Coordinates of C-alpha atoms in Angstrom, one line a residue:
Chain A
X108 CA -70.9 51.5 -96.5
X109 CA -69.6 53.6 -93.6
X110 CA -68.3 57.0 -92.9
X111 CA -66.6 58.4 -96.0
X112 CA -67.1 55.1 -97.6
X113 CA -69.3 55.0 -100.7
X114 CA -68.9 52.0 -103.0
X115 CA -70.5 50.8 -106.2
X116 CA -72.1 47.3 -105.9
X117 CA -74.1 45.0 -107.9
X118 CA -77.5 44.2 -106.4
X119 CA -80.8 42.8 -107.6
X120 CA -82.9 45.1 -109.7
X121 CA -85.8 46.6 -107.8
X122 CA -89.3 45.3 -108.6
X123 CA -92.9 46.3 -108.2
X124 CA -93.8 45.9 -104.5
X125 CA -97.0 47.9 -104.2
X126 CA -99.6 48.4 -107.0
X127 CA -98.9 52.1 -107.4
X128 CA -95.1 51.6 -107.9
X129 CA -93.2 52.2 -111.1
X130 CA -89.7 51.2 -111.9
X131 CA -87.5 53.8 -113.6
X132 CA -84.3 53.1 -115.5
X133 CA -82.0 55.9 -114.4
X134 CA -80.4 57.9 -117.1
X135 CA -78.9 60.7 -115.0
X136 CA -78.5 61.3 -111.3
X137 CA -76.7 63.8 -109.1
X138 CA -75.0 64.1 -105.7
X139 CA -76.7 66.6 -103.3
X140 CA -75.1 68.7 -100.6
X141 CA -77.3 66.8 -98.1
X142 CA -75.8 63.5 -99.3
X143 CA -72.6 64.8 -97.7
X144 CA -74.3 64.7 -94.3
X145 CA -74.8 60.9 -95.0
X146 CA -71.3 60.6 -96.2
X147 CA -69.9 62.3 -93.2
X148 CA -71.8 60.0 -90.9
X149 CA -73.9 62.7 -89.4
X150 CA -77.4 61.3 -90.2
X151 CA -78.5 58.4 -87.8
X152 CA -80.3 55.2 -88.9
X153 CA -78.2 54.5 -92.0
X154 CA -77.3 50.8 -92.5
X155 CA -74.4 49.4 -94.4
X156 CA -75.5 48.6 -97.9
X157 CA -78.2 51.3 -98.1
X158 CA -78.5 52.7 -101.6
X159 CA -78.0 56.5 -101.8
X160 CA -79.3 59.2 -104.1
X161 CA -82.4 61.4 -104.4
X162 CA -81.9 63.5 -107.5
X163 CA -82.7 61.2 -110.4
X164 CA -84.4 60.9 -113.7
X165 CA -84.9 58.3 -116.5
X166 CA -87.3 56.2 -118.4
X167 CA -90.3 54.2 -116.9
X168 CA -89.7 50.5 -117.6
X169 CA -92.4 48.9 -115.5
X170 CA -95.6 50.0 -113.8
X171 CA -97.7 48.4 -111.1
X172 CA -101.4 47.5 -111.6
X173 CA -102.5 50.7 -109.8
X174 CA -100.6 53.2 -112.0
X175 CA -102.8 55.1 -114.4
X176 CA -101.1 58.3 -115.5
X177 CA -97.6 57.1 -116.5
X178 CA -96.6 54.3 -118.7
X179 CA -93.6 52.4 -119.9
X180 CA -91.4 54.5 -122.1
X181 CA -92.3 57.8 -120.4
X182 CA -89.3 60.0 -119.7
X183 CA -89.6 61.2 -116.1
X184 CA -88.0 63.2 -113.4
X185 CA -88.3 61.8 -109.8
X186 CA -88.9 64.2 -106.9
X187 CA -86.7 63.5 -103.9
X188 CA -89.6 63.4 -101.5
X189 CA -92.3 60.6 -101.7
X190 CA -95.9 61.8 -101.6
X191 CA -99.1 59.7 -101.6
X192 CA -101.3 62.4 -103.1
X193 CA -104.2 61.4 -100.9
X194 CA -103.5 62.7 -97.4
X195 CA -104.5 66.1 -96.0
X196 CA -101.0 67.6 -96.6
X197 CA -100.6 66.3 -100.1
X198 CA -104.1 67.6 -101.0
X199 CA -102.9 71.1 -99.9
X200 CA -99.8 70.8 -102.1
X201 CA -97.6 70.3 -99.0
X202 CA -96.1 67.1 -100.3
X203 CA -93.0 67.1 -98.1
X204 CA -95.4 66.7 -95.2
X205 CA -97.0 63.6 -96.6
X206 CA -98.6 61.5 -93.9
X207 CA -98.5 58.1 -95.6
X208 CA -95.1 57.5 -97.4
X209 CA -92.9 56.7 -94.5
X210 CA -93.1 53.1 -93.2
X211 CA -91.0 54.2 -90.2
X212 CA -92.9 57.3 -89.4
X213 CA -92.9 56.5 -85.7
X214 CA -89.2 57.5 -85.6
X215 CA -89.4 61.1 -86.8
X216 CA -92.7 61.4 -84.9
X217 CA -90.8 60.7 -81.7
X218 CA -88.0 63.2 -82.6
X219 CA -90.0 66.0 -84.1
X220 CA -93.6 65.5 -82.9
X221 CA -94.8 64.5 -86.3
X222 CA -93.4 62.6 -89.3
X223 CA -92.7 64.3 -92.6
X224 CA -92.7 62.5 -95.9
X225 CA -90.3 59.8 -96.7
X226 CA -87.2 60.7 -98.9
X227 CA -85.3 58.6 -101.4
X228 CA -82.0 57.3 -100.1
X229 CA -81.9 59.2 -96.9
X230 CA -81.8 56.9 -93.8
X231 CA -84.3 54.6 -92.3
X232 CA -85.8 57.3 -90.2
X233 CA -86.9 59.0 -93.4
X234 CA -88.3 55.8 -94.8
X235 CA -85.4 53.6 -95.7
X236 CA -86.2 53.7 -99.4
X237 CA -83.4 52.7 -101.8
X238 CA -82.2 55.8 -103.6
X239 CA -81.5 56.7 -107.2
X240 CA -77.7 56.7 -107.6
X241 CA -78.3 53.4 -109.4
X242 CA -79.3 51.9 -112.7
X243 CA -83.0 51.3 -111.6
X244 CA -85.2 53.0 -109.0
X245 CA -88.5 51.8 -107.6
X246 CA -90.8 54.9 -107.3
X247 CA -93.9 54.5 -105.0
X248 CA -97.0 56.4 -105.8
X249 CA -95.7 56.9 -109.4
X250 CA -98.8 58.8 -110.6
X251 CA -98.2 61.4 -108.0
X252 CA -94.4 61.6 -108.2
X253 CA -93.3 61.4 -111.7
X254 CA -92.9 64.5 -113.8
X255 CA -93.1 63.7 -117.5
X256 CA -90.4 65.3 -119.7
X257 CA -91.3 66.5 -123.2
X258 CA -89.1 65.7 -126.1
X259 CA -86.5 68.3 -127.0
X260 CA -85.1 68.8 -123.5
X261 CA -81.8 67.1 -122.4
X262 CA -81.5 65.3 -119.1
X263 CA -79.3 68.1 -117.8
X264 CA -81.9 70.7 -118.4
X265 CA -84.5 69.0 -116.3
X266 CA -82.7 66.8 -113.8
X267 CA -82.5 69.5 -111.1
X268 CA -86.3 69.8 -111.0
X269 CA -85.9 66.7 -108.8
X270 CA -84.6 68.7 -105.9
X271 CA -82.2 71.7 -106.0
X272 CA -84.1 73.9 -108.5
X273 CA -87.5 73.7 -106.6
X274 CA -85.6 74.0 -103.3
X275 CA -84.0 77.3 -104.3
X276 CA -87.3 78.4 -105.9
X277 CA -89.4 77.6 -102.8
X278 CA -86.8 79.4 -100.6
X279 CA -87.2 82.5 -102.7
X280 CA -91.0 82.2 -103.0
X281 CA -91.2 81.8 -99.2
X282 CA -89.6 85.3 -98.8
X283 CA -92.7 86.9 -100.3
X284 CA -90.6 89.1 -102.6
X285 CA -92.2 92.3 -103.7
X286 CA -90.8 94.0 -106.8
X287 CA -87.8 96.0 -105.9
X288 CA -86.8 94.0 -102.8
X289 CA -83.2 93.1 -101.9
X290 CA -82.5 89.4 -101.0
X291 CA -79.4 88.0 -99.4
X292 CA -78.5 84.3 -99.8
X293 CA -76.1 82.6 -97.4
X294 CA -74.4 79.7 -99.2
X295 CA -73.7 79.7 -102.9
X296 CA -73.8 76.0 -103.4
X297 CA -76.3 74.6 -105.9
X298 CA -79.3 75.4 -103.8
X299 CA -78.1 78.9 -103.2
X300 CA -77.4 79.4 -106.9
X301 CA -81.0 78.5 -107.8
X302 CA -82.3 80.6 -104.9
X303 CA -80.4 83.6 -106.4
X304 CA -81.8 83.1 -109.9
X305 CA -85.3 82.4 -108.6
X306 CA -85.2 85.5 -106.5
X307 CA -84.6 87.6 -109.6
X308 CA -87.4 85.7 -111.5
X309 CA -89.7 86.5 -108.6
X310 CA -89.1 90.3 -108.7
X311 CA -86.0 91.0 -106.6
X312 CA -84.1 94.0 -107.7
X313 CA -80.8 93.1 -106.0
X314 CA -79.6 89.7 -104.8
X315 CA -76.5 89.3 -102.6
X316 CA -74.7 86.0 -102.5
X317 CA -72.4 85.1 -99.5
X318 CA -69.8 82.4 -99.7
X319 CA -66.0 81.9 -99.5
X320 CA -65.4 79.6 -102.5
X321 CA -64.1 81.5 -105.5
X322 CA -65.9 79.3 -108.0
X323 CA -69.2 79.6 -106.2
X324 CA -68.9 83.3 -105.8
X325 CA -68.1 83.6 -109.5
X326 CA -71.1 81.5 -110.4
X327 CA -73.3 83.6 -108.2
X328 CA -72.0 86.7 -110.0
X329 CA -72.8 85.2 -113.3
X330 CA -76.4 84.8 -112.0
X331 CA -76.6 88.6 -111.4
X332 CA -75.7 88.6 -107.7
X333 CA -73.5 91.0 -105.9
X334 CA -71.2 88.8 -103.8
X335 CA -69.6 89.0 -100.3
X336 CA -66.5 86.8 -99.8
X337 CA -66.2 86.1 -96.1
X338 CA -62.9 84.2 -96.5
X339 CA -61.3 87.6 -96.0
X340 CA -60.9 88.2 -92.3
X341 CA -61.5 91.9 -92.7
X342 CA -65.0 91.3 -94.0
X343 CA -67.8 91.3 -91.5
X344 CA -70.8 90.0 -93.3
X345 CA -73.4 92.0 -91.4
X346 CA -71.4 95.3 -91.9
X347 CA -71.1 94.5 -95.6
X348 CA -74.8 93.9 -95.9
X349 CA -75.5 97.2 -94.2
X350 CA -73.3 99.0 -96.8
X351 CA -74.9 97.2 -99.7
X352 CA -78.4 98.1 -98.6
X353 CA -78.2 101.7 -97.5
X354 CA -78.2 100.8 -93.8
X355 CA -81.5 98.9 -94.0
X356 CA -80.3 95.3 -94.2
X357 CA -81.6 92.9 -96.8
X358 CA -85.4 92.6 -97.0
X359 CA -85.2 88.8 -97.1
X360 CA -82.5 86.4 -96.0
X361 CA -82.2 82.9 -97.3
X362 CA -80.1 80.4 -95.3
X363 CA -79.0 77.9 -97.9
X364 CA -76.3 76.5 -95.7
X365 CA -78.2 74.4 -93.1
X366 CA -76.7 72.6 -90.2
X367 CA -75.0 69.2 -90.0
X368 CA -76.7 67.2 -87.4
X369 CA -74.6 64.8 -85.3
X370 CA -76.3 61.8 -83.8
X371 CA -75.2 60.8 -80.3
X372 CA -76.7 58.2 -78.0
X373 CA -79.0 56.6 -80.5
X374 CA -78.2 52.9 -80.6
X375 CA -80.8 51.5 -82.8
X376 CA -83.5 52.7 -85.2
X377 CA -86.2 51.2 -83.1
X378 CA -85.5 52.9 -79.8
X379 CA -87.8 55.7 -78.8
X380 CA -85.8 58.8 -79.4
X381 CA -86.2 61.3 -76.6
X382 CA -83.2 63.5 -77.0
X383 CA -80.7 64.0 -79.7
X384 CA -77.4 65.7 -79.1
X385 CA -76.1 67.8 -81.9
X386 CA -72.7 69.5 -82.0
X387 CA -72.8 72.7 -84.0
X388 CA -70.3 73.4 -86.6
X389 CA -69.7 77.0 -87.5
X390 CA -72.5 76.9 -89.9
X391 CA -75.2 78.1 -87.4
X392 CA -73.3 81.3 -87.9
X393 CA -75.2 81.7 -91.2
X394 CA -78.6 81.6 -89.5
X395 CA -77.6 83.9 -86.7
X396 CA -76.1 86.4 -89.2
X397 CA -79.3 86.2 -91.3
X398 CA -81.4 87.1 -88.3
X399 CA -79.1 89.8 -87.2
X400 CA -78.8 91.3 -90.7
X401 CA -82.4 91.1 -91.8
X402 CA -84.3 94.3 -92.3
X403 CA -87.2 95.0 -90.0
X404 CA -90.4 93.2 -91.0
X405 CA -88.3 91.0 -93.3
X406 CA -88.3 87.2 -93.8
X407 CA -85.8 84.6 -93.0
X408 CA -86.3 81.7 -95.4
X409 CA -84.6 78.4 -94.6
X410 CA -84.1 75.7 -97.2
X411 CA -80.9 74.5 -95.6
X412 CA -81.4 71.1 -93.9
X413 CA -81.6 71.2 -90.1
X414 CA -82.0 68.1 -88.0
X415 CA -81.8 68.9 -84.3
X416 CA -81.5 71.6 -81.7
X417 CA -79.5 74.9 -81.9
X418 CA -78.1 77.0 -79.2
X419 CA -78.0 80.8 -79.0
X420 CA -80.4 81.7 -81.7
X421 CA -81.1 85.5 -81.4
X422 CA -84.8 85.3 -81.1
X423 CA -84.8 88.7 -79.4
X424 CA -83.5 90.3 -82.6
X425 CA -86.1 88.4 -84.6
X426 CA -89.0 89.3 -82.3
X427 CA -88.1 93.0 -82.0
X428 CA -87.6 93.4 -85.7
X429 CA -90.9 91.6 -86.5
X430 CA -89.3 88.9 -88.7
X431 CA -91.2 86.1 -90.4
X432 CA -89.5 82.6 -90.6
X433 CA -90.5 80.2 -93.3
X434 CA -88.8 76.9 -93.8
X435 CA -89.0 73.2 -94.6
X436 CA -88.3 70.4 -97.0
X437 CA -89.2 71.3 -100.5
X438 CA -92.7 70.6 -101.8
X439 CA -91.3 69.5 -105.1
X440 CA -94.6 68.3 -106.6
X441 CA -96.1 71.7 -106.0
X442 CA -93.4 73.4 -108.2
X443 CA -92.4 71.0 -110.8
X444 CA -94.8 71.8 -113.6
X445 CA -94.1 75.5 -113.2
X446 CA -90.4 75.0 -113.2
X447 CA -90.5 72.8 -116.3
X448 CA -92.4 75.6 -118.0
X449 CA -89.6 78.1 -117.1
X450 CA -87.1 75.8 -118.6
X451 CA -89.2 75.3 -121.8
X452 CA -89.6 79.1 -122.0
X453 CA -85.8 79.5 -121.6
X454 CA -86.3 81.8 -118.7
X455 CA -83.6 79.8 -117.0
X456 CA -81.1 77.1 -118.1
X457 CA -80.4 74.9 -115.1
X458 CA -77.3 73.4 -116.7
X459 CA -75.3 76.4 -115.5
X460 CA -74.7 74.7 -112.2
X461 CA -73.0 71.6 -113.5
X462 CA -69.2 71.5 -113.1
X463 CA -68.5 67.8 -113.3
X464 CA -69.9 64.9 -115.3
X465 CA -68.8 61.4 -114.3
X466 CA -69.9 57.8 -114.5
X467 CA -71.9 56.1 -111.7
X468 CA -68.9 53.8 -111.3
X469 CA -66.9 56.9 -110.3
X470 CA -69.2 57.7 -107.4
X471 CA -66.6 57.1 -104.6
X472 CA -64.3 59.6 -106.3
X473 CA -67.2 62.0 -107.0
X474 CA -68.2 62.1 -103.4
X475 CA -64.7 63.0 -102.3
X476 CA -64.4 65.7 -105.0
X477 CA -67.8 67.2 -104.1
X478 CA -67.0 67.2 -100.4
X479 CA -63.6 68.8 -100.8
X480 CA -64.9 71.3 -103.4
X481 CA -61.8 70.4 -105.4
X482 CA -61.4 71.4 -109.0
X483 CA -63.9 74.2 -108.4
X484 CA -66.6 71.6 -108.0
X485 CA -70.1 72.9 -107.6
X486 CA -72.4 70.1 -108.9
X487 CA -71.7 66.6 -110.0
X488 CA -73.9 64.7 -112.4
X489 CA -73.5 60.9 -112.7
X490 CA -74.5 58.7 -115.6
X491 CA -75.2 55.0 -114.9
Chain B
X63 CA -106.1 37.1 -61.4
X64 CA -106.9 35.9 -64.8
X65 CA -110.4 37.4 -65.0
X66 CA -110.3 40.5 -62.9
X67 CA -108.6 43.8 -63.4
X68 CA -107.0 45.9 -60.8
X69 CA -107.1 49.4 -62.2
X70 CA -103.9 50.6 -60.5
X71 CA -101.7 47.8 -62.0
X72 CA -102.8 48.3 -65.6
X73 CA -100.4 49.6 -68.2
X74 CA -102.2 51.9 -70.5
X75 CA -100.9 53.1 -73.9
X76 CA -102.8 55.7 -75.8
X77 CA -102.4 57.0 -79.3
X78 CA -104.4 59.2 -81.6
X79 CA -104.6 59.7 -85.3
X80 CA -106.7 61.6 -87.8
X81 CA -107.8 59.8 -90.9
X82 CA -109.2 61.6 -94.0
X83 CA -112.3 59.4 -94.3
X84 CA -115.9 59.6 -93.0
X85 CA -116.4 58.3 -89.4
X86 CA -118.7 55.5 -90.5
X87 CA -116.1 54.2 -92.9
X88 CA -113.3 54.4 -90.4
X89 CA -115.4 52.7 -87.7
X90 CA -116.5 49.9 -90.0
X91 CA -112.9 49.2 -91.1
X92 CA -111.7 49.2 -87.5
X93 CA -114.2 46.6 -86.2
X94 CA -113.6 44.3 -89.2
X95 CA -111.0 41.8 -88.0
X96 CA -110.0 40.8 -91.5
X97 CA -109.3 44.4 -92.4
X98 CA -107.3 44.9 -89.1
X99 CA -105.2 41.8 -90.0
X100 CA -104.2 43.6 -93.2
X101 CA -102.6 46.6 -91.4
X102 CA -101.7 45.4 -87.9
X103 CA -98.1 44.3 -88.1
X104 CA -98.5 41.6 -85.5
X105 CA -101.5 39.9 -87.1
X106 CA -101.3 37.4 -90.0
X107 CA -105.0 36.7 -90.4
X108 CA -108.3 36.9 -88.7
X109 CA -111.5 34.9 -89.1
X110 CA -114.9 35.7 -87.7
X111 CA -116.4 33.3 -85.2
X112 CA -120.1 32.8 -84.5
X113 CA -121.1 35.4 -82.0
X114 CA -119.0 38.1 -83.7
X115 CA -115.7 37.6 -82.1
X116 CA -112.5 37.4 -84.3
X117 CA -110.0 34.6 -84.0
X118 CA -106.6 35.6 -85.2
X119 CA -103.3 34.1 -85.9
X120 CA -100.0 35.9 -85.4
X121 CA -96.3 35.5 -86.1
X122 CA -95.2 37.9 -83.5
X123 CA -92.3 40.2 -83.7
X124 CA -90.3 37.6 -81.7
X125 CA -90.9 35.1 -84.5
X126 CA -92.9 32.6 -82.5
X127 CA -96.5 31.9 -83.5
X128 CA -99.4 33.0 -81.4
X129 CA -103.1 33.2 -81.6
X130 CA -105.9 34.8 -79.8
X131 CA -109.4 36.1 -79.9
X132 CA -110.7 39.6 -79.9
X133 CA -114.2 40.0 -78.4
X134 CA -116.2 43.2 -78.5
X135 CA -117.7 43.8 -75.0
X136 CA -119.2 47.3 -75.5
X137 CA -119.9 49.5 -78.5
X138 CA -121.7 52.5 -79.8
X139 CA -121.5 52.3 -83.6
X140 CA -119.4 55.1 -85.2
X141 CA -118.4 56.4 -81.8
X142 CA -116.9 53.8 -79.5
X143 CA -115.9 50.2 -79.2
X144 CA -114.3 48.3 -76.3
X145 CA -112.8 44.8 -76.8
X146 CA -110.9 42.3 -74.9
X147 CA -108.1 39.9 -75.9
X148 CA -108.4 36.3 -74.9
X149 CA -105.8 33.6 -75.1
X150 CA -107.5 30.2 -74.7
X151 CA -110.3 31.8 -72.6
X152 CA -108.0 33.8 -70.4
X153 CA -108.3 37.6 -70.7
X154 CA -105.0 39.2 -71.6
X155 CA -105.9 42.8 -72.0
X156 CA -108.5 45.3 -73.2
X157 CA -108.7 48.1 -75.7
X158 CA -111.0 51.0 -76.5
X159 CA -111.3 53.1 -79.6
X160 CA -113.2 56.4 -79.8
X161 CA -114.2 58.0 -83.1
X162 CA -115.4 61.5 -83.8
X163 CA -115.4 63.8 -86.8
X164 CA -112.3 65.9 -87.0
X165 CA -112.6 69.7 -87.4
X166 CA -113.2 71.1 -90.8
X167 CA -112.9 68.6 -93.6
X168 CA -110.1 66.6 -92.0
X169 CA -112.1 63.4 -91.6
X170 CA -112.2 61.4 -88.4
X171 CA -110.2 61.5 -85.2
X172 CA -109.5 58.1 -83.7
X173 CA -108.2 57.6 -80.1
X174 CA -107.0 54.1 -79.2
X175 CA -106.2 53.0 -75.7
X176 CA -104.8 49.6 -74.8
X177 CA -104.8 48.3 -71.2
X178 CA -103.0 45.3 -70.0
X179 CA -101.3 44.0 -66.9
X180 CA -97.5 44.3 -67.5
X181 CA -96.4 43.2 -64.1
X182 CA -94.7 40.1 -65.4
X183 CA -97.4 37.5 -65.3
X184 CA -98.9 35.7 -68.3
X185 CA -100.9 38.7 -69.6
X186 CA -97.9 41.0 -69.7
X187 CA -95.7 38.4 -71.4
X188 CA -98.3 37.7 -73.9
X189 CA -98.8 41.4 -74.8
X190 CA -95.1 41.9 -75.1
X191 CA -94.8 38.9 -77.4
X192 CA -97.5 40.4 -79.5
X193 CA -96.6 44.1 -79.5
X194 CA -92.9 44.1 -78.7
X195 CA -91.2 45.9 -75.9
X196 CA -92.6 49.3 -76.9
X197 CA -96.4 48.7 -77.3
X198 CA -97.0 52.4 -77.6
X199 CA -94.7 52.6 -80.5
X200 CA -96.2 49.5 -82.1
X201 CA -99.7 50.9 -81.6
X202 CA -98.6 54.1 -83.4
X203 CA -97.1 52.1 -86.3
X204 CA -100.3 50.1 -86.6
X205 CA -102.4 53.3 -86.7
X206 CA -100.2 54.8 -89.4
X207 CA -100.6 51.6 -91.4
X208 CA -104.4 51.9 -90.8
X209 CA -104.4 55.4 -92.2
X210 CA -102.2 54.4 -95.2
X211 CA -104.5 51.6 -96.1
X212 CA -107.7 53.7 -95.8
X213 CA -106.3 56.8 -97.6
X214 CA -104.1 55.3 -100.3
X215 CA -105.1 51.6 -100.5
X216 CA -101.5 50.6 -99.8
X217 CA -99.2 50.1 -96.9
X218 CA -95.9 51.9 -97.3
X219 CA -93.1 49.4 -97.3
X220 CA -89.5 48.8 -98.4
X221 CA -89.5 45.1 -97.8
X222 CA -88.1 43.4 -100.9
X223 CA -86.1 46.4 -102.2
X224 CA -82.4 46.1 -103.1
X225 CA -79.5 46.7 -100.8
X226 CA -75.9 45.5 -100.7
X227 CA -76.4 43.2 -97.7
X228 CA -78.3 40.0 -96.9
X229 CA -81.9 40.6 -97.6
X230 CA -84.2 39.0 -95.0
X231 CA -87.8 38.6 -95.7
X232 CA -89.8 39.9 -98.6
X233 CA -90.1 38.7 -102.1
X234 CA -89.5 40.6 -105.3
X235 CA -92.9 40.4 -107.0
X236 CA -91.2 41.1 -110.4
X237 CA -87.8 42.1 -111.6
X238 CA -87.1 44.7 -114.1
X239 CA -84.4 42.6 -115.8
X240 CA -81.4 40.5 -115.1
X241 CA -80.0 40.9 -111.6
X242 CA -77.2 43.1 -112.8
X243 CA -78.1 46.5 -111.3
X244 CA -75.3 48.7 -110.3
X245 CA -75.9 51.0 -107.4
X246 CA -74.0 53.5 -105.3
X247 CA -74.1 52.7 -101.6

């Protein structure tokens, strides 16, 4: 409803608008680190009254006339990005680049040169779709989007396939890990936690987690990572990484921190955006460190959300060491079947990341808790 | 000058888009006024007149009704079409669209150009009423909607979805239950 102002309201239930829509009754939903950018007022084109949330799952209660694959009663997980399944990008499995899901595509086109897919609950520039921190959610292109959940798995075991699990997994896959490689992960929030575990699944021999929150460092350790705690002023992350890697630096560096983008000078969603001013927090430090620390011929993999322009990125270091950069919003649809299989095979139990379970009604308090990282908060699941 | 065009005073907006369909299908859809009325935001409906021109009705972005005629003045099927807009017989602007196969298996590249006199006379005011103050942006929106309709059969929209504010426009086609949904906003 405004900066640092999340409220729970009663609104009309969503209905079928387009033939390929489905309506899902939400049984579990979560707050994402990127929701905090909305909460802090850093993402432009939000309107008072917008419904938030992009990590949701539940039961299909209604389907439009054009829906063939899912039906009422199916238990489903909803990917955070909306994909049509028909465009050139969707056909390549690059669903977060969908051409057709964003009714306001002209806005990101103006800012970025081309428009990515729409996202649930993440500003009008990204489509303006009502999100899933709610009792019901309208899901466009339901046949493409919805992942059916087999019996025998709890909500908590599969909910994170909506976003943070594939986000961490894709970040690790983007590294091109060869058996025996060493991976460093900046940011041990939920995405970083999944990146750590995914890196091991993909063949890394050692994974190093970098953070300053004790609970997050401990959780990373439980996932097998060696940790670097940079809250200690005596610790220089790049030096520590050299020591931990025999002077080589990590073969692959994952930036799971991202950058909070500040909007300045944008008055309305329908102005043509020519420039966007962003004030950097100290988080670009993570990306700079990653570039500086990365071993020669290594990869810098960026799942952390970036929105604008950065200053002083050491491209000279990147060039001269022959680094590869891979990044982007997660192509959830590409990974969800594989990740469901990993959960079914018990190769990973995603519930490890949950620290708090609250009711949807407690959302205002939950946002504050998550933002402040109080009570060792890492991940909050809400139940409507 | 209602019937002439001074090249130097024309405002031109140009946008391109690639659509994953065969060129013949894309061309056919583009010159079909009734199909155009489905995706063009500023058009409500279009009916074909004898002689092949399309008469259309519009509730413009500004909310006041308008109408006009689109008349093809030159074409090469599956490659090129030029049309002009008429309001009660007076020309208000022209447009061209070029179509060619996109590289590889990407489908068809469409390049659209709109030309009108924006100097402040009747033509400019009419176009602005029709396309808003940013015709280039509106053209791009319409081309996105054209692609959505051809590739997915739908136009992406959020009109009619819930929010904790006055909802203007849009109708809920059906409701999932009693209006008691709780949401976090």
